């Protein structure tokens, strides 16, 4: 498949989604039906890949065969209505795991999406800690695993991001400034600081020498059902300011909703495309 050709010819796509095989909330069948209903022409399943450490968000190695079997069934069922793709969101764990791990060569993946969610603990060297999730959980991890050293967390997140890009083996980089949301919640205004902006520039510079497509992730662009809008902070990943820098750098951009619910397949995508078009 040619991802760049697809995203240049249509906006009716979503190449980042999750289901019951990881931390998604609905079945692949429900998500596929909703993608068709939403008018999607191209839709990719990207469960959080199995990883060699304990994680409640990642799929189990023992579920990979069932995931592939269900994909084959749905691809056959919907062959004349939508193009479905078999993929994974691959966590980068430095030397421990990543898109170049031999395991992924054993799978018929249509493309590979790679992201950073984990960074090494400061208080317990050798342990990888998930720095994604909600601000309250992040604040607890800051105290427990990082001695409340936000500079260490941000520096390490972006160092690992650059390592991931340089290691290669994937087609799409997922939400590369995701740490900005929790970092700003912990230390308001941090994304406007010079040293933080330098990290963004460094990532962009490294991406320039690759064929990697940069994802604009709209998962948090609008509040999910049941969330009080008055306290919700909408967010795109990367941020609008970074999207402008990516656009100026001429990097290929792809808009994905990172849907965990069928109702979120198109959530926030219009907002992202409006920024690209501006």
PDB file of C-alpha atoms in Angstrom:
ATOM      1  CA  UNK A   1       0.000   0.000   0.000  1.00  0.00           C
ATOM      2  CA  UNK A   2       1.037   3.594  -0.547  1.00  0.00           C
ATOM      3  CA  UNK A   3       0.020   5.673   2.457  1.00  0.00           C
ATOM      4  CA  UNK A   4       1.157   8.969   0.959  1.00  0.00           C
ATOM      5  CA  UNK A   5      -0.873   8.346  -2.166  1.00  0.00           C
ATOM      6  CA  UNK A   6      -3.973   7.565  -0.100  1.00  0.00           C
ATOM      7  CA  UNK A   7      -3.773  10.635   2.134  1.00  0.00           C
ATOM      8  CA  UNK A   8      -3.139  12.891  -0.855  1.00  0.00           C
ATOM      9  CA  UNK A   9      -6.187  11.568  -2.701  1.00  0.00           C
ATOM     10  CA  UNK A  10      -8.817  11.508   0.069  1.00  0.00           C
ATOM     11  CA  UNK A  11      -9.546  12.630   3.600  1.00  0.00           C
ATOM     12  CA  UNK A  12     -11.892   9.738   4.268  1.00  0.00           C
ATOM     13  CA  UNK A  13      -9.315   7.698   6.159  1.00  0.00           C
ATOM     14  CA  UNK A  14      -8.255   6.866   9.696  1.00  0.00           C
ATOM     15  CA  UNK A  15      -5.073   4.863  10.260  1.00  0.00           C
ATOM     16  CA  UNK A  16      -5.017   4.863  14.075  1.00  0.00           C
ATOM     17  CA  UNK A  17      -7.673   3.049  16.122  1.00  0.00           C
ATOM     18  CA  UNK A  18      -8.029   0.679  19.062  1.00  0.00           C
ATOM     19  CA  UNK A  19     -10.420  -2.118  19.962  1.00  0.00           C
ATOM     20  CA  UNK A  20     -11.031  -4.803  22.571  1.00  0.00           C
ATOM     21  CA  UNK A  21      -7.632  -6.328  21.844  1.00  0.00           C
ATOM     22  CA  UNK A  22      -5.884  -3.560  23.807  1.00  0.00           C
ATOM     23  CA  UNK A  23      -7.357  -0.561  25.633  1.00  0.00           C
ATOM     24  CA  UNK A  24     -10.125   0.111  23.112  1.00  0.00           C
ATOM     25  CA  UNK A  25     -13.681  -0.040  24.379  1.00  0.00           C
ATOM     26  CA  UNK A  26     -15.489  -1.799  21.529  1.00  0.00           C
ATOM     27  CA  UNK A  27     -15.041  -4.736  19.185  1.00  0.00           C
ATOM     28  CA  UNK A  28     -13.386  -4.636  15.793  1.00  0.00           C
ATOM     29  CA  UNK A  29     -16.742  -5.457  14.218  1.00  0.00           C
ATOM     30  CA  UNK A  30     -18.420  -2.451  15.822  1.00  0.00           C
ATOM     31  CA  UNK A  31     -15.545  -0.163  14.827  1.00  0.00           C
ATOM     32  CA  UNK A  32     -15.570  -1.392  11.227  1.00  0.00           C
ATOM     33  CA  UNK A  33     -19.319  -0.867  10.910  1.00  0.00           C
ATOM     34  CA  UNK A  34     -18.980   2.636  12.379  1.00  0.00           C
ATOM     35  CA  UNK A  35     -16.149   3.474   9.978  1.00  0.00           C
ATOM     36  CA  UNK A  36     -18.362   2.542   7.039  1.00  0.00           C
ATOM     37  CA  UNK A  37     -21.228   4.575   8.496  1.00  0.00           C
ATOM     38  CA  UNK A  38     -18.883   7.562   8.856  1.00  0.00           C
ATOM     39  CA  UNK A  39     -17.993   7.392   5.170  1.00  0.00           C
ATOM     40  CA  UNK A  40     -14.436   6.164   5.622  1.00  0.00           C
ATOM     41  CA  UNK A  41     -12.762   4.652   2.571  1.00  0.00           C
ATOM     42  CA  UNK A  42      -9.596   3.534   4.368  1.00  0.00           C
ATOM     43  CA  UNK A  43      -9.483   2.337   7.965  1.00  0.00           C
ATOM     44  CA  UNK A  44      -6.618   0.802   9.910  1.00  0.00           C
ATOM     45  CA  UNK A  45      -6.664  -1.221  13.127  1.00  0.00           C
ATOM     46  CA  UNK A  46      -3.679  -0.423  15.353  1.00  0.00           C
ATOM     47  CA  UNK A  47      -3.848  -2.183  18.716  1.00  0.00           C
ATOM     48  CA  UNK A  48      -1.048  -1.286  21.104  1.00  0.00           C
ATOM     49  CA  UNK A  49       1.511  -3.929  20.258  1.00  0.00           C
ATOM     50  CA  UNK A  50       2.590  -6.677  22.621  1.00  0.00           C
ATOM     51  CA  UNK A  51       5.623  -5.540  24.611  1.00  0.00           C
ATOM     52  CA  UNK A  52       8.109  -7.384  26.851  1.00  0.00           C
ATOM     53  CA  UNK A  53       6.992  -5.552  30.001  1.00  0.00           C
ATOM     54  CA  UNK A  54       3.721  -5.558  31.945  1.00  0.00           C
ATOM     55  CA  UNK A  55       1.091  -3.146  30.629  1.00  0.00           C
ATOM     56  CA  UNK A  56      -2.686  -3.118  30.961  1.00  0.00           C
ATOM     57  CA  UNK A  57      -2.993  -1.067  27.751  1.00  0.00           C
ATOM     58  CA  UNK A  58      -1.085  -3.339  25.381  1.00  0.00           C
ATOM     59  CA  UNK A  59      -2.419  -6.424  23.665  1.00  0.00           C
ATOM     60  CA  UNK A  60      -1.229  -9.843  24.763  1.00  0.00           C
ATOM     61  CA  UNK A  61       1.062 -11.860  22.536  1.00  0.00           C
ATOM     62  CA  UNK A  62      -1.433 -14.711  22.835  1.00  0.00           C
ATOM     63  CA  UNK A  63      -4.167 -12.544  21.270  1.00  0.00           C
ATOM     64  CA  UNK A  64      -2.297 -11.700  18.070  1.00  0.00           C
ATOM     65  CA  UNK A  65      -3.580 -14.751  16.204  1.00  0.00           C
ATOM     66  CA  UNK A  66      -7.201 -13.984  17.175  1.00  0.00           C
ATOM     67  CA  UNK A  67      -6.740 -10.354  16.157  1.00  0.00           C
ATOM     68  CA  UNK A  68      -5.464 -11.389  12.725  1.00  0.00           C
ATOM     69  CA  UNK A  69      -8.272 -13.912  12.253  1.00  0.00           C
ATOM     70  CA  UNK A  70     -10.915 -11.300  13.053  1.00  0.00           C
ATOM     71  CA  UNK A  71      -9.255  -8.862  10.693  1.00  0.00           C
ATOM     72  CA  UNK A  72      -9.360 -11.393   7.845  1.00  0.00           C
ATOM     73  CA  UNK A  73     -13.044 -12.040   8.547  1.00  0.00           C
ATOM     74  CA  UNK A  74     -13.941  -8.338   8.539  1.00  0.00           C
ATOM     75  CA  UNK A  75     -11.829  -7.586   5.486  1.00  0.00           C
ATOM     76  CA  UNK A  76     -13.801 -10.226   3.588  1.00  0.00           C
ATOM     77  CA  UNK A  77     -17.152  -9.015   4.924  1.00  0.00           C
ATOM     78  CA  UNK A  78     -16.506  -5.382   4.016  1.00  0.00           C
ATOM     79  CA  UNK A  79     -14.367  -5.849   0.902  1.00  0.00           C
ATOM     80  CA  UNK A  80     -16.747  -3.874  -1.323  1.00  0.00           C
ATOM     81  CA  UNK A  81     -17.440  -1.055   1.143  1.00  0.00           C
ATOM     82  CA  UNK A  82     -14.150  -0.052   2.780  1.00  0.00           C
ATOM     83  CA  UNK A  83     -10.439  -0.827   2.645  1.00  0.00           C
ATOM     84  CA  UNK A  84      -9.393  -2.290   5.998  1.00  0.00           C
ATOM     85  CA  UNK A  85      -5.765  -2.554   7.104  1.00  0.00           C
ATOM     86  CA  UNK A  86      -3.935  -4.788   9.562  1.00  0.00           C
ATOM     87  CA  UNK A  87      -1.430  -2.909  11.690  1.00  0.00           C
ATOM     88  CA  UNK A  88      -0.192  -2.178  15.212  1.00  0.00           C
ATOM     89  CA  UNK A  89       0.833   0.854  17.224  1.00  0.00           C
ATOM     90  CA  UNK A  90       4.314  -0.270  18.191  1.00  0.00           C
ATOM     91  CA  UNK A  91       5.755   0.998  21.457  1.00  0.00           C
ATOM     92  CA  UNK A  92       9.387   2.042  21.382  1.00  0.00           C
ATOM     93  CA  UNK A  93      11.278   0.890  24.476  1.00  0.00           C
ATOM     94  CA  UNK A  94      14.837   1.627  23.416  1.00  0.00           C
ATOM     95  CA  UNK A  95      16.985  -1.502  23.202  1.00  0.00           C
ATOM     96  CA  UNK A  96      14.151  -3.590  24.659  1.00  0.00           C
ATOM     97  CA  UNK A  97      11.563  -3.220  21.896  1.00  0.00           C
ATOM     98  CA  UNK A  98      10.560  -1.296  18.816  1.00  0.00           C
ATOM     99  CA  UNK A  99       9.410  -1.473  15.203  1.00  0.00           C
ATOM    100  CA  UNK A 100      12.629  -3.209  14.139  1.00  0.00           C
ATOM    101  CA  UNK A 101      12.108  -6.128  16.536  1.00  0.00           C
ATOM    102  CA  UNK A 102      12.159  -9.416  14.554  1.00  0.00           C
ATOM    103  CA  UNK A 103       8.691 -10.255  15.894  1.00  0.00           C
ATOM    104  CA  UNK A 104       7.037  -7.724  13.597  1.00  0.00           C
ATOM    105  CA  UNK A 105       8.616  -9.285  10.518  1.00  0.00           C
ATOM    106  CA  UNK A 106       6.579 -12.422  11.263  1.00  0.00           C
ATOM    107  CA  UNK A 107       3.302 -10.517  10.849  1.00  0.00           C
ATOM    108  CA  UNK A 108       1.638  -9.418   7.574  1.00  0.00           C
ATOM    109  CA  UNK A 109       1.339  -5.809   8.709  1.00  0.00           C
ATOM    110  CA  UNK A 110       0.111  -3.370   6.060  1.00  0.00           C
ATOM    111  CA  UNK A 111       1.986  -0.521   7.732  1.00  0.00           C
ATOM    112  CA  UNK A 112       3.593   0.281  11.082  1.00  0.00           C
ATOM    113  CA  UNK A 113       2.672   3.100  13.446  1.00  0.00           C
ATOM    114  CA  UNK A 114       5.246   3.781  16.157  1.00  0.00           C
ATOM    115  CA  UNK A 115       4.900   5.857  19.317  1.00  0.00           C
ATOM    116  CA  UNK A 116       6.543   6.639  22.635  1.00  0.00           C
ATOM    117  CA  UNK A 117       4.443   6.066  25.753  1.00  0.00           C
ATOM    118  CA  UNK A 118       7.076   4.784  28.180  1.00  0.00           C
ATOM    119  CA  UNK A 119      10.302   6.322  29.483  1.00  0.00           C
ATOM    120  CA  UNK A 120      12.847   4.968  32.013  1.00  0.00           C
ATOM    121  CA  UNK A 121      12.113   5.611  35.670  1.00  0.00           C
ATOM    122  CA  UNK A 122      14.458   8.005  37.436  1.00  0.00           C
ATOM    123  CA  UNK A 123      14.050   6.393  40.859  1.00  0.00           C
ATOM    124  CA  UNK A 124      14.171   2.782  39.674  1.00  0.00           C
ATOM    125  CA  UNK A 125      16.625   2.446  36.765  1.00  0.00           C
ATOM    126  CA  UNK A 126      15.662  -0.264  34.302  1.00  0.00           C
ATOM    127  CA  UNK A 127      11.914   0.177  34.840  1.00  0.00           C
ATOM    128  CA  UNK A 128       9.883   1.729  32.032  1.00  0.00           C
ATOM    129  CA  UNK A 129       6.977   3.937  33.103  1.00  0.00           C
ATOM    130  CA  UNK A 130       3.934   4.918  31.024  1.00  0.00           C
ATOM    131  CA  UNK A 131       3.787   8.739  30.991  1.00  0.00           C
ATOM    132  CA  UNK A 132       0.581   8.851  28.960  1.00  0.00           C
ATOM    133  CA  UNK A 133      -2.834   8.966  30.601  1.00  0.00           C
ATOM    134  CA  UNK A 134      -4.592  11.653  32.593  1.00  0.00           C
ATOM    135  CA  UNK A 135      -2.891  14.506  34.494  1.00  0.00           C
ATOM    136  CA  UNK A 136      -3.846  13.212  37.958  1.00  0.00           C
ATOM    137  CA  UNK A 137      -2.221   9.848  37.274  1.00  0.00           C
ATOM    138  CA  UNK A 138       0.783  11.567  35.736  1.00  0.00           C
ATOM    139  CA  UNK A 139       1.263  13.723  38.838  1.00  0.00           C
ATOM    140  CA  UNK A 140       1.396  10.599  41.007  1.00  0.00           C
ATOM    141  CA  UNK A 141       3.968   9.020  38.709  1.00  0.00           C
ATOM    142  CA  UNK A 142       6.022  12.210  38.810  1.00  0.00           C
ATOM    143  CA  UNK A 143       6.350  11.853  42.577  1.00  0.00           C
ATOM    144  CA  UNK A 144       6.831   8.082  42.611  1.00  0.00           C
ATOM    145  CA  UNK A 145       9.075   7.509  39.608  1.00  0.00           C
ATOM    146  CA  UNK A 146      10.675  10.834  38.678  1.00  0.00           C
ATOM    147  CA  UNK A 147      11.319  12.836  41.869  1.00  0.00           C
ATOM    148  CA  UNK A 148       9.022  15.494  40.364  1.00  0.00           C
ATOM    149  CA  UNK A 149      11.767  16.296  37.840  1.00  0.00           C
ATOM    150  CA  UNK A 150       9.705  17.415  34.844  1.00  0.00           C
ATOM    151  CA  UNK A 151      12.814  18.424  32.928  1.00  0.00           C
ATOM    152  CA  UNK A 152      14.080  14.830  33.113  1.00  0.00           C
ATOM    153  CA  UNK A 153      10.727  13.503  31.883  1.00  0.00           C
ATOM    154  CA  UNK A 154      10.508  15.857  28.915  1.00  0.00           C
ATOM    155  CA  UNK A 155      14.169  15.516  27.950  1.00  0.00           C
ATOM    156  CA  UNK A 156      13.966  11.725  28.139  1.00  0.00           C
ATOM    157  CA  UNK A 157      10.701  11.537  26.204  1.00  0.00           C
ATOM    158  CA  UNK A 158      12.141  13.489  23.296  1.00  0.00           C
ATOM    159  CA  UNK A 159      15.486  11.698  23.429  1.00  0.00           C
ATOM    160  CA  UNK A 160      13.603   8.407  23.131  1.00  0.00           C
ATOM    161  CA  UNK A 161      11.510   9.862  20.297  1.00  0.00           C
ATOM    162  CA  UNK A 162      14.620  10.757  18.312  1.00  0.00           C
ATOM    163  CA  UNK A 163      16.105   7.316  19.010  1.00  0.00           C
ATOM    164  CA  UNK A 164      12.899   5.755  17.674  1.00  0.00           C
ATOM    165  CA  UNK A 165      13.018   7.819  14.481  1.00  0.00           C
ATOM    166  CA  UNK A 166      16.680   7.015  13.896  1.00  0.00           C
ATOM    167  CA  UNK A 167      16.061   3.306  14.487  1.00  0.00           C
ATOM    168  CA  UNK A 168      13.331   3.392  11.809  1.00  0.00           C
ATOM    169  CA  UNK A 169      11.297   0.409  10.702  1.00  0.00           C
ATOM    170  CA  UNK A 170       7.944   2.219  10.711  1.00  0.00           C
ATOM    171  CA  UNK A 171       5.782   4.388   8.447  1.00  0.00           C
ATOM    172  CA  UNK A 172       3.894   6.751  10.776  1.00  0.00           C
ATOM    173  CA  UNK A 173       4.996   8.493  13.958  1.00  0.00           C
ATOM    174  CA  UNK A 174       2.148   8.761  16.449  1.00  0.00           C
ATOM    175  CA  UNK A 175       1.397  11.887  18.537  1.00  0.00           C
ATOM    176  CA  UNK A 176       5.063  12.792  18.923  1.00  0.00           C
ATOM    177  CA  UNK A 177       4.523  15.696  21.370  1.00  0.00           C
ATOM    178  CA  UNK A 178       2.061  13.777  23.561  1.00  0.00           C
ATOM    179  CA  UNK A 179       4.159  14.526  26.640  1.00  0.00           C
ATOM    180  CA  UNK A 180       3.280  18.207  26.227  1.00  0.00           C
ATOM    181  CA  UNK A 181      -0.230  17.706  27.575  1.00  0.00           C
ATOM    182  CA  UNK A 182       0.783  16.187  30.900  1.00  0.00           C
ATOM    183  CA  UNK A 183       3.922  18.301  31.160  1.00  0.00           C
ATOM    184  CA  UNK A 184       1.881  21.480  30.788  1.00  0.00           C
ATOM    185  CA  UNK A 185      -0.656  20.245  33.335  1.00  0.00           C
ATOM    186  CA  UNK A 186       2.186  19.622  35.786  1.00  0.00           C
ATOM    187  CA  UNK A 187       4.092  22.801  34.910  1.00  0.00           C
ATOM    188  CA  UNK A 188       1.839  25.335  33.104  1.00  0.00           C
ATOM    189  CA  UNK A 189       3.511  27.173  30.254  1.00  0.00           C
ATOM    190  CA  UNK A 190       6.326  24.666  29.818  1.00  0.00           C
ATOM    191  CA  UNK A 191       5.677  24.268  26.093  1.00  0.00           C
ATOM    192  CA  UNK A 192       6.445  27.952  25.567  1.00  0.00           C
ATOM    193  CA  UNK A 193       9.880  27.676  27.123  1.00  0.00           C
ATOM    194  CA  UNK A 194      12.868  27.876  24.776  1.00  0.00           C
ATOM    195  CA  UNK A 195      14.387  24.580  25.818  1.00  0.00           C
ATOM    196  CA  UNK A 196      11.086  22.777  25.220  1.00  0.00           C
ATOM    197  CA  UNK A 197      10.662  24.324  21.772  1.00  0.00           C
ATOM    198  CA  UNK A 198      14.193  23.191  20.951  1.00  0.00           C
ATOM    199  CA  UNK A 199      13.092  19.596  21.459  1.00  0.00           C
ATOM    200  CA  UNK A 200      10.353  20.072  18.855  1.00  0.00           C
ATOM    201  CA  UNK A 201      12.839  21.574  16.412  1.00  0.00           C
ATOM    202  CA  UNK A 202      15.230  18.665  16.964  1.00  0.00           C
ATOM    203  CA  UNK A 203      12.512  16.109  16.232  1.00  0.00           C
ATOM    204  CA  UNK A 204      11.504  17.967  13.067  1.00  0.00           C
ATOM    205  CA  UNK A 205      15.119  18.135  11.934  1.00  0.00           C
ATOM    206  CA  UNK A 206      15.527  14.371  12.331  1.00  0.00           C
ATOM    207  CA  UNK A 207      12.219  13.670  10.563  1.00  0.00           C
ATOM    208  CA  UNK A 208      13.321  15.715   7.530  1.00  0.00           C
ATOM    209  CA  UNK A 209      15.804  13.025   6.532  1.00  0.00           C
ATOM    210  CA  UNK A 210      13.203  10.223   6.600  1.00  0.00           C
ATOM    211  CA  UNK A 211      10.084   9.150   4.700  1.00  0.00           C
ATOM    212  CA  UNK A 212       8.067   8.940   7.920  1.00  0.00           C
ATOM    213  CA  UNK A 213       4.556  10.418   7.894  1.00  0.00           C
ATOM    214  CA  UNK A 214       3.739  12.617  10.890  1.00  0.00           C
ATOM    215  CA  UNK A 215       0.405  11.959  12.545  1.00  0.00           C
ATOM    216  CA  UNK A 216      -1.870  14.763  13.691  1.00  0.00           C
ATOM    217  CA  UNK A 217      -3.763  12.995  16.450  1.00  0.00           C
ATOM    218  CA  UNK A 218      -7.238  14.350  17.228  1.00  0.00           C
ATOM    219  CA  UNK A 219      -8.149  12.029  20.103  1.00  0.00           C
ATOM    220  CA  UNK A 220      -8.327  14.867  22.654  1.00  0.00           C
ATOM    221  CA  UNK A 221      -9.586  17.613  20.336  1.00  0.00           C
ATOM    222  CA  UNK A 222     -13.133  17.456  21.682  1.00  0.00           C
ATOM    223  CA  UNK A 223     -14.386  16.160  25.052  1.00  0.00           C
ATOM    224  CA  UNK A 224     -15.609  12.571  25.163  1.00  0.00           C
ATOM    225  CA  UNK A 225     -19.150  11.812  26.248  1.00  0.00           C
ATOM    226  CA  UNK A 226     -19.642  12.300  29.973  1.00  0.00           C
ATOM    227  CA  UNK A 227     -16.817  14.801  30.451  1.00  0.00           C
ATOM    228  CA  UNK A 228     -17.636  18.228  31.852  1.00  0.00           C
ATOM    229  CA  UNK A 229     -16.823  20.634  29.009  1.00  0.00           C
ATOM    230  CA  UNK A 230     -16.090  23.468  31.426  1.00  0.00           C
ATOM    231  CA  UNK A 231     -13.015  21.695  32.766  1.00  0.00           C
ATOM    232  CA  UNK A 232     -11.869  20.048  29.556  1.00  0.00           C
ATOM    233  CA  UNK A 233      -8.775  21.277  27.746  1.00  0.00           C
ATOM    234  CA  UNK A 234      -9.018  20.408  24.040  1.00  0.00           C
ATOM    235  CA  UNK A 235      -5.732  19.401  22.486  1.00  0.00           C
ATOM    236  CA  UNK A 236      -4.246  18.225  19.217  1.00  0.00           C
ATOM    237  CA  UNK A 237      -1.041  16.216  19.059  1.00  0.00           C
ATOM    238  CA  UNK A 238       1.126  17.825  17.809  1.00  0.00           C
ATOM    239  CA  UNK A 239      -0.048  21.226  19.034  1.00  0.00           C
ATOM    240  CA  UNK A 240      -1.266  23.825  16.490  1.00  0.00           C
ATOM    241  CA  UNK A 241       2.018  25.732  16.801  1.00  0.00           C
ATOM    242  CA  UNK A 242       3.978  22.581  16.026  1.00  0.00           C
ATOM    243  CA  UNK A 243       1.669  21.701  13.133  1.00  0.00           C
ATOM    244  CA  UNK A 244       2.558  25.058  11.566  1.00  0.00           C
ATOM    245  CA  UNK A 245       6.255  24.248  11.933  1.00  0.00           C
ATOM    246  CA  UNK A 246       5.756  20.800  10.430  1.00  0.00           C
ATOM    247  CA  UNK A 247       3.845  22.266   7.515  1.00  0.00           C
ATOM    248  CA  UNK A 248       6.574  24.852   6.927  1.00  0.00           C
ATOM    249  CA  UNK A 249       9.157  22.056   6.968  1.00  0.00           C
ATOM    250  CA  UNK A 250       7.270  20.281   4.190  1.00  0.00           C
ATOM    251  CA  UNK A 251       6.753  17.071   6.148  1.00  0.00           C
ATOM    252  CA  UNK A 252       3.898  14.732   5.142  1.00  0.00           C
ATOM    253  CA  UNK A 253       0.970  14.995   7.567  1.00  0.00           C
ATOM    254  CA  UNK A 254      -1.785  12.484   8.283  1.00  0.00           C
ATOM    255  CA  UNK A 255      -4.894  13.133  10.419  1.00  0.00           C
ATOM    256  CA  UNK A 256      -5.990  10.248  12.674  1.00  0.00           C
ATOM    257  CA  UNK A 257      -8.507  10.179  15.507  1.00  0.00           C
ATOM    258  CA  UNK A 258      -6.859   7.430  17.601  1.00  0.00           C
ATOM    259  CA  UNK A 259     -10.398   6.187  18.206  1.00  0.00           C
ATOM    260  CA  UNK A 260     -11.048   3.984  21.222  1.00  0.00           C
ATOM    261  CA  UNK A 261     -14.833   4.254  20.793  1.00  0.00           C
ATOM    262  CA  UNK A 262     -16.909   3.942  17.623  1.00  0.00           C
ATOM    263  CA  UNK A 263     -18.393   7.380  18.286  1.00  0.00           C
ATOM    264  CA  UNK A 264     -14.901   8.937  18.078  1.00  0.00           C
ATOM    265  CA  UNK A 265     -13.802   7.761  14.640  1.00  0.00           C
ATOM    266  CA  UNK A 266     -14.153  11.230  13.097  1.00  0.00           C
ATOM    267  CA  UNK A 267     -13.737  13.249  16.321  1.00  0.00           C
ATOM    268  CA  UNK A 268     -11.715  16.428  15.859  1.00  0.00           C
ATOM    269  CA  UNK A 269     -10.557  15.653  12.334  1.00  0.00           C
ATOM    270  CA  UNK A 270     -12.202  18.745  10.817  1.00  0.00           C
ATOM    271  CA  UNK A 271     -10.295  20.902  13.302  1.00  0.00           C
ATOM    272  CA  UNK A 272      -6.986  19.374  12.220  1.00  0.00           C
ATOM    273  CA  UNK A 273      -7.681  19.707   8.534  1.00  0.00           C
ATOM    274  CA  UNK A 274      -8.662  23.341   9.043  1.00  0.00           C
ATOM    275  CA  UNK A 275      -5.222  24.001  10.505  1.00  0.00           C
ATOM    276  CA  UNK A 276      -3.515  22.236   7.620  1.00  0.00           C
ATOM    277  CA  UNK A 277      -5.534  24.253   5.114  1.00  0.00           C
ATOM    278  CA  UNK A 278      -4.925  27.619   6.796  1.00  0.00           C
TER     279      UNK A 278
END
